[in-house]
Coordinates of C-alpha atoms and ligand atoms in Angstrom, one line a residue:
M1 CA 131.8 140.9 91.3
R2 CA 131.3 143.1 88.3
T3 CA 128.6 145.7 88.2
S4 CA 127.3 144.0 85.0
E5 CA 126.6 140.9 87.2
F6 CA 125.6 142.8 90.3
P7 CA 123.3 145.7 89.2
L8 CA 123.5 148.7 91.4
Q9 CA 120.1 150.3 92.3
T10 CA 121.2 153.7 93.3
L11 CA 118.8 156.7 93.3
K12 CA 119.7 160.3 92.7
E13 CA 116.6 161.6 94.4
T14 CA 116.3 161.8 98.2
P15 CA 113.2 159.8 99.1
A16 CA 110.6 162.1 100.6
D17 CA 109.5 160.1 103.6
A18 CA 113.0 159.2 104.9
E19 CA 113.7 161.4 107.9
I20 CA 117.1 160.3 109.0
V21 CA 120.3 159.9 107.1
S22 CA 120.7 156.1 107.3
H23 CA 117.2 155.6 106.0
R24 CA 117.9 158.0 103.1
L25 CA 121.2 156.5 102.3
M26 CA 120.0 152.9 102.5
L27 CA 117.3 153.7 100.0
R28 CA 119.6 155.8 97.7
A29 CA 122.4 153.3 97.8
G30 CA 120.0 150.5 96.9
L31 CA 120.4 148.5 100.1
I32 CA 116.7 148.2 101.0
R33 CA 113.3 148.8 99.5
K34 CA 110.1 149.3 101.3
L35 CA 107.2 146.9 100.9
A36 CA 104.8 148.4 103.5
A37 CA 105.1 150.2 106.8
G38 CA 108.0 148.7 108.7
L39 CA 108.5 145.9 106.1
Y40 CA 111.6 146.0 104.0
T41 CA 113.3 143.9 101.3
W42 CA 117.0 143.6 101.5
L43 CA 118.5 144.0 98.0
P44 CA 121.7 142.1 97.2
L45 CA 124.0 145.0 98.2
G46 CA 122.2 145.5 101.5
L47 CA 122.1 141.8 102.2
R48 CA 125.8 141.6 101.9
V49 CA 126.2 144.0 104.7
L50 CA 123.5 142.3 106.8
R51 CA 125.3 139.0 106.4
K52 CA 128.6 140.5 107.4
V53 CA 127.1 141.7 110.7
E54 CA 125.4 138.4 111.2
C55 CA 128.7 136.6 110.6
I56 CA 130.5 138.7 113.2
V57 CA 127.7 138.1 115.7
R58 CA 127.8 134.4 115.0
E59 CA 131.6 134.1 115.3
E60 CA 131.6 135.9 118.6
M61 CA 128.7 134.0 120.0
D62 CA 130.3 130.7 119.0
R63 CA 133.6 131.9 120.5
A64 CA 131.7 132.6 123.8
G65 CA 130.5 129.0 123.8
A66 CA 126.9 129.7 122.9
L67 CA 125.0 127.1 120.8
E68 CA 123.1 128.1 117.7
V69 CA 119.5 126.9 117.3
L70 CA 116.7 128.1 115.0
M71 CA 113.2 128.4 116.5
P72 CA 110.0 129.0 114.6
A73 CA 108.8 132.6 114.1
V74 CA 105.2 131.5 114.7
Q75 CA 104.5 130.6 118.3
P76 CA 101.5 128.9 119.9
A77 CA 99.5 131.1 122.3
E78 CA 99.5 128.4 125.0
L79 CA 103.1 129.1 125.9
W80 CA 102.4 132.8 126.2
Q81 CA 99.4 132.1 128.4
E82 CA 101.6 130.0 130.6
S83 CA 104.1 132.8 131.1
G84 CA 101.3 135.3 131.5
R85 CA 102.4 137.4 128.6
W86 CA 99.5 136.6 126.3
D87 CA 97.5 139.1 128.3
Q88 CA 100.2 141.5 129.2
Y89 CA 101.8 142.1 125.8
G90 CA 99.9 144.8 124.1
P91 CA 99.2 145.4 120.5
E92 CA 102.8 145.1 119.5
L93 CA 102.2 141.3 119.6
L94 CA 100.8 140.2 116.2
R95 CA 98.2 137.6 117.0
F96 CA 96.3 135.4 114.6
K97 CA 94.4 132.1 114.3
D98 CA 95.2 129.0 112.2
R99 CA 92.5 127.1 110.3
H100 CA 91.5 125.3 113.5
E101 CA 90.8 128.5 115.3
R102 CA 93.9 128.1 117.5
D103 CA 95.7 131.2 118.6
F104 CA 99.2 132.0 117.5
C105 CA 101.5 134.9 117.5
F106 CA 104.5 136.0 115.4
G107 CA 107.3 136.0 117.9
P108 CA 108.5 139.5 119.0
T109 CA 111.0 137.6 121.2
H110 CA 111.5 134.0 122.2
E111 CA 111.6 133.6 126.0
E112 CA 108.6 131.3 126.1
I113 CA 109.8 129.1 123.3
I114 CA 113.3 128.6 124.6
T115 CA 112.0 128.0 128.2
D116 CA 109.7 125.3 126.8
L117 CA 112.6 123.8 124.9
A118 CA 114.8 123.9 128.0
R119 CA 112.3 122.2 130.2
N120 CA 111.9 119.4 127.8
E121 CA 115.6 119.0 126.8
I122 CA 117.5 119.8 130.0
K123 CA 117.0 117.3 132.7
S124 CA 120.0 117.5 135.0
Y125 CA 122.2 120.1 136.6
K126 CA 125.1 118.5 134.8
Q127 CA 123.8 120.0 131.6
L128 CA 124.0 123.5 132.9
P129 CA 125.0 126.2 132.3
V130 CA 124.0 126.4 128.6
N131 CA 123.5 129.3 126.3
F132 CA 121.3 129.0 123.2
Y133 CA 121.2 131.6 120.5
Q134 CA 119.6 132.2 117.1
I135 CA 119.6 134.8 114.4
Q136 CA 116.1 135.1 113.4
T137 CA 113.2 137.3 112.1
K138 CA 111.1 139.0 114.7
F139 CA 107.8 140.9 114.3
R140 CA 106.7 143.7 116.5
D141 CA 103.7 145.7 115.5
E142 CA 105.5 148.9 116.5
I143 CA 103.1 151.8 117.0
R144 CA 105.2 154.0 114.9
P145 CA 107.5 152.1 112.6
R146 CA 110.0 154.6 111.2
F147 CA 113.5 155.3 110.1
G148 CA 113.6 152.3 107.8
V149 CA 115.1 149.2 109.3
M150 CA 116.0 151.2 112.4
R151 CA 112.5 150.7 113.8
A152 CA 110.9 148.2 111.6
R153 CA 108.0 145.9 112.3
E154 CA 109.8 142.8 110.8
F155 CA 113.5 142.8 111.7
L156 CA 116.4 140.5 112.3
M157 CA 117.5 139.9 115.8
K158 CA 120.2 137.7 117.4
D159 CA 118.6 136.5 120.6
A160 CA 120.3 134.3 123.2
Y161 CA 119.0 132.7 126.3
S162 CA 121.1 131.1 129.0
F163 CA 120.1 128.6 131.7
H164 CA 121.8 128.2 135.1
L165 CA 121.7 126.5 138.4
D166 CA 122.6 129.5 140.4
E167 CA 123.1 133.2 140.4
S168 CA 126.9 133.1 140.2
S169 CA 126.7 131.0 137.1
L170 CA 124.3 133.5 135.6
D171 CA 126.7 136.3 136.6
E172 CA 129.5 134.6 134.8
T173 CA 127.6 134.2 131.5
Y174 CA 126.1 137.7 131.8
Q175 CA 129.6 139.1 132.1
R176 CA 130.8 137.0 129.2
M177 CA 128.0 138.2 127.0
Y178 CA 128.8 141.8 128.1
E179 CA 132.3 141.3 126.8
T180 CA 131.1 139.5 123.7
Y181 CA 128.9 142.4 122.9
C182 CA 131.7 144.8 123.3
R183 CA 133.8 142.7 120.9
I184 CA 131.0 142.5 118.4
F185 CA 130.3 146.2 118.3
R186 CA 134.1 147.0 118.2
R187 CA 134.5 144.6 115.3
C188 CA 131.7 146.3 113.5
G189 CA 133.6 149.6 113.8
L190 CA 131.1 151.3 116.1
D191 CA 131.6 153.9 118.7
F192 CA 129.3 152.6 121.4
R193 CA 128.6 152.7 125.2
A194 CA 127.2 150.0 127.5
V195 CA 124.8 151.6 129.9
R196 CA 122.8 150.5 132.9
A197 CA 119.2 150.1 131.7
D198 CA 115.6 149.4 132.5
T199 CA 114.5 145.8 132.0
G200 CA 111.4 146.7 129.9
N201 CA 108.6 144.3 129.5
I202 CA 111.0 141.3 129.2
G203 CA 111.5 141.5 133.0
G204 CA 114.4 140.7 135.2
S205 CA 116.8 142.3 137.6
D206 CA 120.0 143.5 136.0
S207 CA 120.3 144.9 132.6
H208 CA 122.6 146.7 130.2
E209 CA 121.9 148.3 126.9
F210 CA 124.5 148.9 124.2
H211 CA 124.1 152.2 122.4
V212 CA 125.7 153.4 119.2
L213 CA 126.3 157.1 119.7
A214 CA 124.4 159.1 117.1
A215 CA 122.5 162.3 117.1
S216 CA 119.4 160.6 115.6
G217 CA 119.3 158.1 118.5
E218 CA 115.9 157.8 120.2
D219 CA 117.4 157.3 123.7
A220 CA 119.4 159.7 125.9
I221 CA 122.3 158.2 127.7
A222 CA 124.8 159.6 130.1
F223 CA 128.4 158.5 130.7
S224 CA 131.4 159.6 132.6
N225 CA 134.6 160.6 130.9
A226 CA 136.7 159.1 133.8
S227 CA 135.0 155.9 134.8
D228 CA 132.7 153.1 133.6
Y229 CA 129.7 155.0 134.8
A230 CA 127.0 155.0 132.1
A231 CA 123.3 154.9 132.3
N232 CA 120.2 155.4 130.2
V233 CA 118.8 158.7 131.2
E234 CA 115.3 157.6 130.5
L235 CA 115.8 155.1 133.2
A236 CA 116.7 157.9 135.6
E237 CA 113.5 159.6 134.7
A238 CA 111.5 156.6 135.8
L239 CA 113.0 156.7 139.2
P240 CA 111.5 157.9 142.5
P241 CA 113.1 160.9 144.1
A242 CA 116.2 160.0 146.1
G243 CA 115.9 159.1 149.7
P244 CA 113.5 156.6 151.3
A245 CA 110.0 157.8 152.1
P246 CA 108.9 157.3 155.7
L247 CA 106.6 154.4 156.3
P248 CA 103.1 155.3 157.4
A249 CA 102.2 154.1 160.9
E250 CA 100.3 151.0 159.9
E251 CA 103.1 149.6 157.9
A252 CA 105.7 150.7 160.4
R253 CA 103.9 148.5 162.9
L254 CA 103.8 145.6 160.4
V255 CA 107.4 145.7 159.6
A256 CA 108.3 146.1 163.2
T257 CA 107.0 142.6 163.9
P258 CA 109.9 140.9 165.6
G259 CA 112.0 138.8 163.3
V260 CA 110.6 140.1 160.1
R261 CA 111.9 143.5 159.2
T262 CA 112.9 143.2 155.6
I263 CA 112.0 141.3 152.6
A264 CA 115.1 139.2 153.0
E265 CA 114.1 138.2 156.5
L266 CA 110.5 137.7 155.5
V267 CA 111.4 135.5 152.7
E268 CA 113.9 133.6 154.7
S269 CA 111.2 132.9 157.2
F270 CA 109.2 131.3 154.4
G271 CA 112.2 129.1 153.6
I272 CA 112.4 130.5 150.1
P273 CA 115.9 130.9 148.7
I274 CA 116.7 134.6 148.7
E275 CA 117.3 136.0 145.3
R276 CA 119.3 139.0 144.5
T277 CA 116.4 141.1 143.7
V278 CA 112.9 141.5 145.0
K279 CA 111.6 140.7 141.6
T280 CA 113.0 137.2 141.2
L281 CA 112.2 136.7 144.8
V282 CA 108.6 137.4 144.2
V283 CA 108.6 135.1 141.2
A284 CA 110.3 132.4 143.2
A285 CA 107.7 132.9 145.9
A286 CA 104.9 132.7 143.3
A287 CA 106.3 129.4 142.0
E288 CA 106.6 128.1 145.5
Y289 CA 102.9 128.7 146.1
G290 CA 101.9 127.3 142.7
G291 CA 101.0 130.7 141.4
G292 CA 99.1 131.5 144.6
L293 CA 100.8 134.7 145.4
I294 CA 97.8 136.9 145.8
A295 CA 98.9 140.2 147.0
L296 CA 102.0 142.0 148.1
L297 CA 102.3 145.2 149.9
V298 CA 105.4 147.0 149.1
R299 CA 106.8 150.1 150.5
G300 CA 110.4 151.0 150.2
D301 CA 112.3 148.0 151.2
H302 CA 109.5 146.1 152.8
A303 CA 107.2 143.5 151.4
L304 CA 104.8 141.0 152.8
N305 CA 103.1 138.1 151.2
P306 CA 99.7 138.0 152.9
V307 CA 98.9 134.5 151.8
K308 CA 101.9 133.0 153.4
A309 CA 102.0 135.6 156.2
Q310 CA 98.7 134.6 157.5
K311 CA 100.1 131.2 158.2
L312 CA 103.0 132.6 160.1
P313 CA 102.4 133.3 163.7
Q314 CA 105.1 135.9 164.0
V315 CA 103.5 138.1 161.3
A316 CA 100.1 137.9 162.7
K317 CA 97.5 139.2 160.2
P318 CA 99.8 141.6 158.5
L319 CA 97.8 142.2 155.5
R320 CA 94.7 141.0 153.8
M321 CA 94.2 140.4 150.2
A322 CA 93.7 143.5 148.2
T323 CA 90.4 143.7 146.5
E324 CA 90.2 144.7 142.9
P325 CA 88.5 148.1 143.6
E326 CA 91.3 148.8 146.1
I327 CA 93.9 148.0 143.5
R328 CA 92.1 150.2 141.0
A329 CA 91.9 153.0 143.5
A330 CA 95.6 152.7 144.5
I331 CA 96.8 152.9 141.0
G332 CA 94.1 155.1 139.6
A333 CA 93.0 152.6 137.0
G334 CA 89.7 153.0 135.3
P335 CA 87.2 150.2 134.5
G336 CA 88.2 147.4 132.1
S337 CA 90.8 144.7 132.4
L338 CA 93.6 145.4 134.8
G339 CA 97.0 144.7 133.3
P340 CA 100.5 145.8 133.5
K341 CA 99.8 149.0 131.7
D342 CA 97.6 150.0 134.6
L343 CA 100.5 149.9 137.0
P344 CA 102.4 153.0 136.0
I345 CA 105.6 154.3 137.4
P346 CA 104.1 157.0 139.6
C347 CA 102.5 154.4 141.8
I348 CA 106.0 153.7 143.0
A349 CA 107.4 157.2 142.5
D350 CA 105.0 158.6 145.0
R351 CA 105.4 155.6 147.2
S352 CA 101.7 155.0 147.2
L353 CA 100.4 151.5 147.8
A354 CA 101.5 149.0 145.3
V355 CA 99.5 145.9 145.2
L356 CA 100.0 143.0 143.0
A357 CA 97.1 140.7 142.6
D358 CA 97.4 137.1 141.3
F359 CA 97.4 138.3 137.7
A360 CA 100.7 139.9 138.6
V361 CA 102.5 136.7 139.2
G362 CA 105.3 136.2 136.8
A363 CA 105.7 139.4 135.0
N364 CA 102.4 141.0 134.4
I365 CA 103.5 144.2 136.0
D366 CA 105.3 147.0 134.4
D367 CA 108.9 146.3 135.0
K368 CA 109.7 149.8 135.8
H369 CA 107.5 149.3 138.8
W370 CA 109.7 146.5 140.0
F371 CA 112.6 148.6 139.5
G372 CA 111.2 150.8 142.2
L373 CA 111.1 147.9 144.5
N374 CA 114.8 147.4 144.2
W375 CA 115.6 150.9 145.2
G376 CA 117.8 151.0 148.2
R377 CA 118.8 147.4 147.9
D378 CA 121.4 146.1 145.5
L379 CA 121.2 148.8 142.8
P380 CA 122.6 152.2 143.4
L381 CA 119.5 153.9 142.1
P382 CA 119.9 157.2 143.9
E383 CA 123.0 157.7 141.7
L384 CA 120.8 157.3 138.7
A385 CA 118.2 159.6 140.2
D386 CA 120.8 162.3 140.2
L387 CA 120.9 162.0 136.5
R388 CA 117.5 163.3 136.0
N389 CA 118.5 166.9 136.2
A390 CA 122.1 166.5 134.9
V391 CA 123.3 168.3 131.8
D392 CA 126.3 167.9 129.9
G393 CA 129.5 168.6 132.0
D394 CA 128.0 167.9 135.4
P395 CA 129.9 165.7 137.8
S396 CA 129.3 162.0 137.3
P397 CA 127.1 160.6 140.1
D398 CA 129.8 158.1 141.0
G399 CA 132.1 161.0 141.8
Q400 CA 134.5 160.3 139.0
G401 CA 134.8 162.7 136.1
T402 CA 132.1 164.6 134.4
L403 CA 129.1 163.5 132.5
T404 CA 128.4 163.5 128.8
I405 CA 124.8 163.3 127.8
A406 CA 124.4 162.0 124.3
R407 CA 121.8 160.4 122.0
G408 CA 122.1 156.7 121.5
I409 CA 120.7 154.0 119.3
E410 CA 120.0 150.8 121.2
V411 CA 121.7 148.0 119.3
G412 CA 121.9 145.4 122.0
H413 CA 120.4 144.6 125.4
I414 CA 121.3 142.0 128.0
F415 CA 119.2 141.0 130.9
K416 CA 119.3 138.8 134.0
L417 CA 115.9 137.2 133.9
G418 CA 116.2 135.2 137.1
R419 CA 113.4 132.7 137.4
K420 CA 110.7 134.9 135.8
Y421 CA 110.0 132.5 132.9
S422 CA 111.4 129.3 134.4
A423 CA 109.2 129.5 137.5
A424 CA 106.0 130.4 135.5
M425 CA 106.7 127.6 133.1
K426 CA 108.2 125.1 135.6
A427 CA 111.5 124.7 133.8
Q428 CA 113.3 122.5 136.3
V429 CA 116.3 120.2 136.5
L430 CA 117.4 117.6 139.0
G431 CA 120.0 119.0 141.3
E432 CA 123.0 117.1 142.8
D433 CA 120.9 115.9 145.7
G434 CA 118.1 114.7 143.4
R435 CA 115.7 117.6 144.2
A436 CA 114.0 119.5 141.4
L437 CA 115.4 123.0 141.0
T438 CA 114.0 125.9 139.0
M439 CA 116.6 127.1 136.5
I440 CA 117.8 130.7 136.4
M441 CA 117.9 132.5 133.1
G442 CA 119.6 135.3 131.2
C443 CA 118.7 136.7 127.8
Y444 CA 120.8 138.7 125.3
G445 CA 119.6 140.5 122.2
I446 CA 121.2 142.3 119.3
G447 CA 119.3 144.1 116.6
V448 CA 121.2 142.8 113.6
S449 CA 119.3 144.7 111.0
R450 CA 119.1 147.9 113.2
L451 CA 122.9 147.7 113.6
V452 CA 123.3 148.2 109.8
A453 CA 121.4 151.5 110.0
A454 CA 123.1 152.5 113.2
A455 CA 126.5 152.0 111.5
I456 CA 125.5 154.4 108.7
E457 CA 124.3 157.0 111.2
Q458 CA 127.8 157.0 112.6
H459 CA 129.7 156.6 109.4
H460 CA 128.7 158.8 106.5
D461 CA 129.4 162.1 104.9
E462 CA 127.7 164.4 102.4
R463 CA 128.5 162.0 99.5
G464 CA 127.2 158.8 101.1
I465 CA 128.0 155.9 103.4
C466 CA 131.5 155.3 104.7
W467 CA 131.4 151.7 105.8
P468 CA 133.7 150.4 108.4
T469 CA 135.7 147.8 106.4
A470 CA 134.4 144.8 108.5
I471 CA 130.8 145.3 107.4
A472 CA 131.3 146.9 104.0
P473 CA 129.5 145.2 101.1
F474 CA 132.8 145.1 99.2
E475 CA 136.3 146.1 100.3
V476 CA 137.6 147.6 97.0
A477 CA 135.9 149.4 94.2
L478 CA 137.9 149.0 91.0
L479 CA 137.2 151.6 88.4
P480 CA 138.7 151.6 84.9
L481 CA 138.8 155.0 83.1
R482 CA 137.7 155.0 79.5
A483 CA 138.1 151.3 79.2
D484 CA 136.2 151.2 76.0
K485 CA 138.9 153.3 74.4
S486 CA 142.0 151.7 76.0
Y487 CA 143.1 148.1 75.7
R488 CA 145.8 148.8 78.2
V489 CA 143.4 150.0 80.8
R490 CA 141.1 147.0 80.2
E491 CA 144.0 144.6 80.4
A492 CA 145.5 146.1 83.6
T493 CA 142.1 146.2 85.3
E494 CA 141.3 142.6 84.5
R495 CA 144.7 141.6 85.8
L496 CA 144.3 143.6 89.0
Y497 CA 140.8 142.2 89.4
A498 CA 142.0 138.6 89.2
E499 CA 144.9 139.3 91.5
L500 CA 142.7 141.0 94.2
K501 CA 140.1 138.2 94.0
A502 CA 142.8 135.5 94.3
A503 CA 144.1 137.3 97.4
G504 CA 140.6 136.9 98.9
I505 CA 139.7 140.6 98.6
E506 CA 136.1 141.4 97.9
V507 CA 136.3 143.7 94.9
L508 CA 133.6 145.3 92.8
L509 CA 134.7 146.0 89.3
D510 CA 132.7 148.8 87.7
D511 CA 132.3 147.6 84.1
R512 CA 129.2 149.7 83.3
D513 CA 130.9 151.9 80.7
V514 CA 129.6 155.1 82.3
R515 CA 131.3 158.5 82.9
A516 CA 134.0 158.6 85.6
G517 CA 131.9 161.1 87.6
V518 CA 129.0 158.6 87.7
M519 CA 131.2 155.8 88.9
F520 CA 132.8 157.9 91.6
A521 CA 129.5 159.2 92.8
D522 CA 128.0 155.7 93.0
M523 CA 130.9 154.2 94.8
D524 CA 131.0 157.0 97.3
L525 CA 127.3 156.7 97.8
I526 CA 127.5 152.9 98.5
G527 CA 130.5 153.5 100.7
I528 CA 133.1 151.0 99.5
P529 CA 136.1 151.7 101.8
H530 CA 138.9 151.6 99.1
R531 CA 138.8 152.9 95.5
L532 CA 141.3 152.0 92.8
V533 CA 141.2 153.9 89.6
V534 CA 143.0 152.5 86.5
G535 CA 143.7 155.1 83.8
D536 CA 146.1 155.5 80.9
K537 CA 147.9 158.3 82.7
G538 CA 148.8 156.3 85.8
L539 CA 149.7 153.3 83.7
D540 CA 152.4 155.3 81.9
T541 CA 154.3 155.1 85.2
G542 CA 153.0 151.7 86.2
Q543 CA 150.7 153.2 88.9
V544 CA 147.0 153.2 89.8
E545 CA 145.2 155.9 91.8
Y546 CA 144.2 154.9 95.3
K547 CA 141.8 156.7 97.5
A548 CA 140.3 155.7 100.9
R549 CA 136.6 156.5 101.1
T550 CA 137.3 158.9 104.0
A551 CA 140.5 160.5 102.6
A552 CA 140.5 163.9 101.1
E553 CA 142.9 163.3 98.3
P554 CA 143.9 160.3 96.1
Q555 CA 147.4 159.0 95.9
L556 CA 149.3 157.0 93.2
V557 CA 150.5 153.5 94.1
P558 CA 152.7 151.2 91.9
I559 CA 150.5 148.4 90.6
A560 CA 153.0 145.8 91.8
E561 CA 152.6 147.1 95.4
I562 CA 148.8 147.3 95.5
L563 CA 148.2 144.0 97.4
G564 CA 150.7 144.8 100.1
F565 CA 149.3 148.4 100.2
L566 CA 145.7 147.2 100.8
R567 CA 146.6 144.7 103.4
Ligands
ATP601 P1 113.5 149.8 121.5 O1 113.8 150.4 122.9 O2 114.3 150.4 120.5 O3 112.0 149.7 121.2 P2 113.5 147.3 122.7 O4 114.1 147.6 124.0 O5 112.1 147.1 122.6 O6 114.0 148.3 121.6 P3 114.6 144.6 122.9 O7 113.4 143.9 123.4 O8 115.7 144.9 124.0 O9 114.2 145.9 122.1 O10 115.2 143.8 121.7 C1 116.6 143.5 121.5 C2 117.2 144.4 120.3 O11 116.4 144.3 119.2 C3 117.2 145.9 120.6 O12 118.3 146.2 121.4 C4 117.2 146.5 119.3 O13 118.5 146.6 118.8 C5 116.4 145.5 118.4 N1 115.1 146.0 118.1 C6 114.0 146.1 118.9 N2 113.0 146.6 118.3 C7 113.3 146.8 117.0 C8 112.7 147.2 115.9 N3 111.4 147.6 115.9 N4 113.4 147.3 114.7 C9 114.7 146.9 114.6 N5 115.3 146.5 115.7 C10 114.7 146.4 116.9
MG602 MG1 110.6 148.3 121.8
MG603 MG1 114.6 149.7 124.6
MG604 MG1 115.8 146.8 125.0

């Protein structure tokens, strides 16, 4: 490309409302322009970067055997009502009506849509496992859109959803996605950490976030210098204090009922397959009873479903259904509709009564709350709890090495969803024995547009962006000095340009006829990794001046050797 064909939209001024460096540089380098709060246009230069990231993501997802689809951004309310999220999802969900007064939303994520697709398209266990992905525009009406495309309202996400017959198959795909994410972020040239994470309002059991390390990151993460230990500190903050709280007398009596001491035993006694976590277990139970799970009393490791329990002689009258005033009292909720927001973390943290009413079936409870349920079971949460008071340099909770506490930008997030959506939406397949089985799901997101901003946070200097080559808009900037005055420079530049292009190198030839200083400043600002300067002086000895964007000094390279030098 030539700058005459590819106008650069660089700005000298630092935009006043841009708080972090990536936002400032994206505006100044002419990658994006703001339309309204959280809404951005990608200019040609920025779009080249976005497409490169997208391409890496697509290649790696394809390599991992995932299948690309493209789902509508606009989603009918009915599916969200089926999963229960129409009521739970707060104002981040952009809702609207069509001309027939039917409710719709602009998708912030696509669990409902893919689950609907899967229940219609996948009929047999033989079609499993399968992993669908898309690279698509999402909308979240963020309370505080900021930092440009870093926290936008409309943004580009790669979201993938896998379907399985059993946990071990989910584990396998989850692990493959974990490795795929590592490949993607490595290829993008990012210094990142995968950390244990909260499942947020998407729900599920196991979850990892991928954070690009950067001082402007909105999350605090902790990782060991000697092991794989890494966690989101905010998760630790949401945890109850370490050590199980004693059960009060009434409950102690209940759980002491012979044969039913733990959730596992209880659920086994119902004949429900035991899931790895309480959460999926409850969802499975809910599905079993056709959504009739009315109340669940949870304390530590113990849970009882009163609806079913009443039918079991060995757990005679363990609990009754919680009334709404009781729920409100237990969780300190005021009048008005009772939703997930009303079930805050402290209700677990202080081990007070946690009651889920029928509106809680599926997911309508804050997922941090569920996290509390898992404590002491299959997740080493006390380790995480230790993090709450950690500072840089403390011993790692896993006993290996010391901790570094750093800021991170969440660029990816993988979850084991279990049966949360498939149970609520009855996504079933026929098993080997002809019985209908509810599929198990995983989901995997990457903030493609956020990743571009995160890369800049990590790769810049006082002069501008320093793109990792894999996602740079161009690989080489070719700058002729005083081309208007020198036929020799023009001719050598054109020859080099043709040669580089023929070798498949993406080169931007600056033919603007501006001062060298302006060219240098612009190319540094937009961050092209390699710069070649063609001038009369160098040509005297058959050389051009080469400088890597991050190098301090230029060097002379014989023109004949340039291609080999760049490769
Ligand atoms: P955050 O904690 O930053 O709000 P999230 O946990 O809500 O993100 P997920 O639901 O996990 O986001 O979505 C998957 C990915 O989408 C995130 O890891 C992030 O990279 C990206 N993402 C989420 N919200 C935004 C946003 N408002 N703007 C740009 N990218 C986003
Ligand atoms: Mg969010
Ligand atoms: Mg998050
Ligand atoms: Mg997340």
